[in-house]
Amino acid sequence: MSEFARRLHPGTIALNVIRGAPGLVFGVPAFLTFARDFDLWLAGLIALGLAAVVGVFQFLSWWRFTYELTDDALVVQSGVLSRNRRTIPFDRVQDVDIERKLLARLFGLAKVNLETGGAGENEGALDSVSMAEAERLRGVIRSRAAQAHSEPVAVGEDAADARPVERVTPVLFSMSLGRVLYSGLFRFSLVWLAVIGGAFQYVDDWVPWGDVDVDDLRTRAEAASAAAEAAFVAGVTLSVIFVLFLLGVVAGVLRTVLREYGFTLTDEGGRYRRVRGLLTRTEAVVALRRVQLAVIENGFVMRLLGWAGLKLQTLGSGEKGEGGRQDVVPFGRPEDIDRVLAPLKLERANADSLTRVSTMHVWRMVITRIGWLLVPIAALVIARANLAEAAVFFAVLIGLFLLLLVPVAIVAMLQRGHHRYGLIGRTFHVQRGVLGQKRWIVPARNIQAITVRRTWLQRRLGTASVYSDTAGASIIATPSVEDVRPGEAWALVDAIRPLRRLR
């Protein structure tokens, strides 16, 4: 079943030349300095010669890059001076997706990404091939990967078929342009402010600001009265804050449109297909068999308005180092999330059906956040070197401690009120967060390890924490339960352990 070695689309040569063009801009000043002693025709000839060298190198890189589908692996060979041969067994392939950036779309090309769960971000990538070839590769690789995993092949994915079979797939979730724009209002971002600020530095001399002199206005305000000066400073400050907020909202909307435009999630029977993007059109496949858990996320305002997002934790590498988390509902209603969870046989749990953690959680939060103030107080009491100075410093620290105690205690109580957990059927549920809230839905069979930990402070407070780990999960954000009674922690572990063996 091994096929002959193939090359990428010939348009890859022109595509790579255009991609590398911006990098040549930095070499233009050096070239002009070098060629200033030559005649114009000779300098042009040198430039054409350099362009020809670049073109020949790109041609050789394209010619020497080949890929081949064998019975059990994808074999990729590359390199002009030194040859590299990379073999990707199909039993390691977890997902196959197609990515189309704006430039590639203009050339009618696409990039095929193979997720293997390895550390290399581009361990399996074919850039660039025609759309027909991308569809063929995805169908063949997914079929042979399913056979390598001893799984049934989905309808229309016969490995011997070089063309994908057209079939009707139900749309589970989609986002209209109006919803995309609305969701962008909740994606406040200041990332582009640096870019905007840098642009203003260059266009400042050409922008008709008029004859407004801010320093002169402030001088006049100072001369008028202290109240006028205060009003001037307050007005400028509020104006700057408003402009920054407005720019942050606009940047968030633009980023959301570029990322989520045309978002469509379809159910292909055993896998979800997700398509999205304005300039960069990405098409990802989420195999349901590799979904480890679901995470529902929302902010405080989103939650009040009845909106939330849903991500699925898979065994793949995910997007941009997100640890295998794939967006399947970026911005939807509860019924949208329920519809996407249904094929996975997962359900949202009512918060009232979950159990709150111990009240000692509040004490631990207070102690860990402001308990450090007690250290200098204790040191001063013990030292008593200068009783007068010690008494003043002691009073200041006690006042600071009491000042921070109230807001910290309120936040800790809110955290405890929203931190809930429970085992419903064969599914482990964890909820955490006040402003930004996360709700994990974890099938017990996918829990790789479950651990009970007790810190020094938790042992004094009589509490423990339960940590569950799933394959491919991030080590930072995990469905952990903090501060429950040790008996309740071990009871939860004993209830989950037998369910882990049920497949």
GROMACS .gro file of C-alpha atoms in nm, residues 163-359:
model
  197
  163ARG     CA    1  -1.073   1.152  -0.257
  164PRO     CA    2  -1.287   1.245   0.043
  165VAL     CA    3  -1.649   1.134   0.027
  166GLU     CA    4  -1.897   1.420   0.048
  167ARG     CA    5  -2.157   1.364   0.315
  168VAL     CA    6  -2.395   1.576   0.514
  169THR     CA    7  -2.267   1.653   0.864
  170PRO     CA    8  -2.485   1.819   1.127
  171VAL     CA    9  -2.371   2.160   1.254
  172LEU     CA   10  -2.346   2.150   1.631
  173PHE     CA   11  -2.247   2.511   1.680
  174SER     CA   12  -2.174   2.816   1.467
  175MET     CA   13  -2.115   3.185   1.526
  176SER     CA   14  -2.268   3.459   1.314
  177LEU     CA   15  -2.073   3.778   1.254
  178GLY     CA   16  -2.297   3.957   1.505
  179ARG     CA   17  -2.213   3.706   1.777
  180VAL     CA   18  -1.843   3.723   1.692
  181LEU     CA   19  -1.848   4.102   1.728
  182TYR     CA   20  -2.047   4.081   2.052
  183SER     CA   21  -1.808   3.825   2.200
  184GLY     CA   22  -1.517   4.054   2.114
  185LEU     CA   23  -1.650   4.307   2.365
  186PHE     CA   24  -1.561   4.057   2.640
  187ARG     CA   25  -1.207   4.003   2.504
  188PHE     CA   26  -1.055   4.328   2.633
  189SER     CA   27  -0.692   4.342   2.521
  190LEU     CA   28  -0.405   4.589   2.553
  191VAL     CA   29  -0.166   4.385   2.338
  192TRP     CA   30  -0.188   4.617   2.039
  193LEU     CA   31  -0.150   4.939   2.237
  194ALA     CA   32   0.228   4.919   2.207
  195VAL     CA   33   0.195   4.888   1.829
  196ILE     CA   34  -0.047   5.181   1.814
  197GLY     CA   35   0.180   5.389   2.037
  198GLY     CA   36   0.480   5.310   1.822
  199ALA     CA   37   0.287   5.412   1.509
  200PHE     CA   38   0.199   5.747   1.665
  201GLN     CA   39   0.568   5.812   1.726
  202TYR     CA   40   0.630   5.800   1.351
  203VAL     CA   41   0.320   5.988   1.231
  204ASP     CA   42   0.323   6.254   1.502
  205ASP     CA   43   0.484   6.514   1.275
  206TRP     CA   44   0.224   6.459   1.000
  207VAL     CA   45  -0.089   6.449   1.214
  208PRO     CA   46  -0.270   6.788   1.222
  209TRP     CA   47  -0.307   6.818   1.595
  210GLY     CA   48  -0.368   7.191   1.560
  211ASP     CA   49  -0.224   7.462   1.780
  212VAL     CA   50  -0.321   7.295   2.109
  213ASP     CA   51  -0.044   7.333   2.367
  214VAL     CA   52  -0.112   7.108   2.664
  215ASP     CA   53   0.166   7.261   2.874
  216ASP     CA   54   0.022   7.609   2.814
  217LEU     CA   55  -0.324   7.491   2.921
  218ARG     CA   56  -0.182   7.345   3.242
  219THR     CA   57   0.012   7.666   3.315
  220ARG     CA   58  -0.306   7.868   3.281
  221ALA     CA   59  -0.492   7.624   3.506
  222GLU     CA   60  -0.222   7.655   3.773
  223ALA     CA   61  -0.239   8.033   3.752
  224ALA     CA   62  -0.618   8.032   3.785
  225SER     CA   63  -0.653   7.832   4.103
  226ALA     CA   64  -0.567   7.505   4.272
  227ALA     CA   65  -0.917   7.378   4.192
  228ALA     CA   66  -0.867   7.448   3.821
  229GLU     CA   67  -0.533   7.263   3.826
  230ALA     CA   68  -0.691   6.965   4.000
  231ALA     CA   69  -0.976   6.965   3.749
  232PHE     CA   70  -0.727   6.978   3.461
  233VAL     CA   71  -0.525   6.685   3.596
  234ALA     CA   72  -0.841   6.483   3.664
  235GLY     CA   73  -0.974   6.556   3.315
  236VAL     CA   74  -0.652   6.451   3.146
  237THR     CA   75  -0.631   6.135   3.357
  238LEU     CA   76  -0.990   6.036   3.285
  239SER     CA   77  -0.941   6.106   2.915
  240VAL     CA   78  -0.632   5.884   2.900
  241ILE     CA   79  -0.811   5.604   3.086
  242PHE     CA   80  -1.111   5.630   2.854
  243VAL     CA   81  -0.892   5.622   2.540
  244LEU     CA   82  -0.696   5.323   2.672
  245PHE     CA   83  -1.018   5.141   2.755
  246LEU     CA   84  -1.164   5.218   2.413
  247LEU     CA   85  -0.848   5.100   2.236
  248GLY     CA   86  -0.848   4.784   2.447
  249VAL     CA   87  -1.207   4.708   2.348
  250VAL     CA   88  -1.135   4.773   1.980
  251ALA     CA   89  -0.824   4.554   1.992
  252GLY     CA   90  -1.022   4.276   2.159
  253VAL     CA   91  -1.293   4.292   1.893
  254LEU     CA   92  -1.039   4.289   1.609
  255ARG     CA   93  -0.852   3.991   1.753
  256THR     CA   94  -1.177   3.803   1.802
  257VAL     CA   95  -1.294   3.869   1.447
  258LEU     CA   96  -0.962   3.756   1.302
  259ARG     CA   97  -0.970   3.438   1.509
  260GLU     CA   98  -1.336   3.337   1.528
  261TYR     CA   99  -1.485   3.464   1.201
  262GLY     CA  100  -1.694   3.194   1.036
  263PHE     CA  101  -1.666   2.959   1.336
  264THR     CA  102  -1.844   2.632   1.257
  265LEU     CA  103  -1.836   2.305   1.452
  266THR     CA  104  -1.978   1.994   1.283
  267ASP     CA  105  -2.027   1.640   1.408
  268GLU     CA  106  -1.884   1.378   1.172
  269GLY     CA  107  -1.963   1.078   1.386
  270GLY     CA  108  -1.678   1.009   1.623
  271ARG     CA  109  -1.505   1.341   1.564
  272TYR     CA  110  -1.573   1.713   1.556
  273ARG     CA  111  -1.455   1.931   1.268
  274ARG     CA  112  -1.392   2.297   1.349
  275VAL     CA  113  -1.342   2.570   1.090
  276ARG     CA  114  -1.268   2.932   1.176
  277GLY     CA  115  -1.057   3.237   1.096
  278LEU     CA  116  -1.071   3.543   0.871
  279LEU     CA  117  -0.717   3.592   0.737
  280THR     CA  118  -0.585   3.255   0.858
  281ARG     CA  119  -0.844   2.987   0.791
  282THR     CA  120  -0.788   2.685   1.015
  283GLU     CA  121  -0.963   2.352   1.001
  284ALA     CA  122  -0.908   2.124   1.300
  285VAL     CA  123  -1.038   1.779   1.384
  286VAL     CA  124  -1.110   1.674   1.743
  287ALA     CA  125  -1.137   1.298   1.783
  288LEU     CA  126  -1.396   1.227   2.053
  289ARG     CA  127  -1.210   0.914   2.162
  290ARG     CA  128  -0.918   1.134   2.267
  291VAL     CA  129  -1.118   1.388   2.468
  292GLN     CA  130  -1.009   1.367   2.831
  293LEU     CA  131  -1.224   1.633   2.992
  294ALA     CA  132  -1.434   1.942   2.925
  295VAL     CA  133  -1.384   2.290   3.072
  296ILE     CA  134  -1.655   2.556   3.084
  297GLU     CA  135  -1.512   2.906   3.129
  298ASN     CA  136  -1.671   3.246   3.175
  299GLY     CA  137  -1.603   3.585   3.326
  300PHE     CA  138  -1.820   3.760   3.580
  301VAL     CA  139  -2.007   3.977   3.328
  302MET     CA  140  -2.040   3.689   3.081
  303ARG     CA  141  -2.189   3.473   3.355
  304LEU     CA  142  -2.442   3.741   3.452
  305LEU     CA  143  -2.554   3.768   3.089
  306GLY     CA  144  -2.578   3.391   3.045
  307TRP     CA  145  -2.273   3.335   2.819
  308ALA     CA  146  -1.985   3.090   2.854
  309GLY     CA  147  -1.712   2.914   2.655
  310LEU     CA  148  -1.634   2.543   2.623
  311LYS     CA  149  -1.296   2.379   2.565
  312LEU     CA  150  -1.211   2.013   2.529
  313GLN     CA  151  -0.888   1.870   2.667
  314THR     CA  152  -0.743   1.623   2.417
  315LEU     CA  153  -0.427   1.417   2.390
  316GLY     CA  154  -0.297   1.642   2.115
  317SER     CA  155  -0.070   1.942   2.148
  318GLY     CA  156  -0.356   2.187   2.095
  319GLU     CA  157  -0.299   2.538   1.971
  320LYS     CA  158  -0.007   2.765   2.057
  321GLY     CA  159   0.103   2.567   2.358
  322GLU     CA  160  -0.241   2.550   2.518
  323GLY     CA  161  -0.175   2.194   2.631
  324GLY     CA  162  -0.422   2.019   2.403
  325ARG     CA  163  -0.721   2.241   2.476
  326GLN     CA  164  -0.943   2.298   2.175
  327ASP     CA  165  -1.210   2.568   2.153
  328VAL     CA  166  -1.542   2.412   2.052
  329VAL     CA  167  -1.778   2.681   2.183
  330PRO     CA  168  -1.591   3.013   2.222
  331PHE     CA  169  -1.905   3.208   2.313
  332GLY     CA  170  -2.237   3.034   2.358
  333ARG     CA  171  -2.546   2.981   2.565
  334PRO     CA  172  -2.588   2.685   2.805
  335GLU     CA  173  -2.800   2.503   2.546
  336ASP     CA  174  -2.515   2.537   2.292
  337ILE     CA  175  -2.273   2.380   2.539
  338ASP     CA  176  -2.518   2.099   2.622
  339ARG     CA  177  -2.557   2.019   2.252
  340VAL     CA  178  -2.180   1.988   2.205
  341LEU     CA  179  -2.137   1.780   2.523
  342ALA     CA  180  -2.416   1.536   2.433
  343PRO     CA  181  -2.214   1.318   2.185
  344LEU     CA  182  -1.945   1.291   2.454
  345LYS     CA  183  -2.207   1.169   2.703
  346LEU     CA  184  -2.118   1.453   2.938
  347GLU     CA  185  -2.357   1.681   3.121
  348ARG     CA  186  -2.327   2.004   3.313
  349ALA     CA  187  -2.392   1.971   3.684
  350ASN     CA  188  -2.615   2.206   3.878
  351ALA     CA  189  -2.401   2.403   4.121
  352ASP     CA  190  -2.647   2.328   4.402
  353SER     CA  191  -2.586   1.955   4.357
  354LEU     CA  192  -2.214   1.998   4.426
  355THR     CA  193  -2.048   2.014   4.768
  356ARG     CA  194  -1.872   2.322   4.906
  357VAL     CA  195  -1.523   2.285   5.042
  358SER     CA  196  -1.452   2.327   5.415
  359THR     CA  197  -1.489   2.661   5.592
   0.00000   0.00000   0.00000
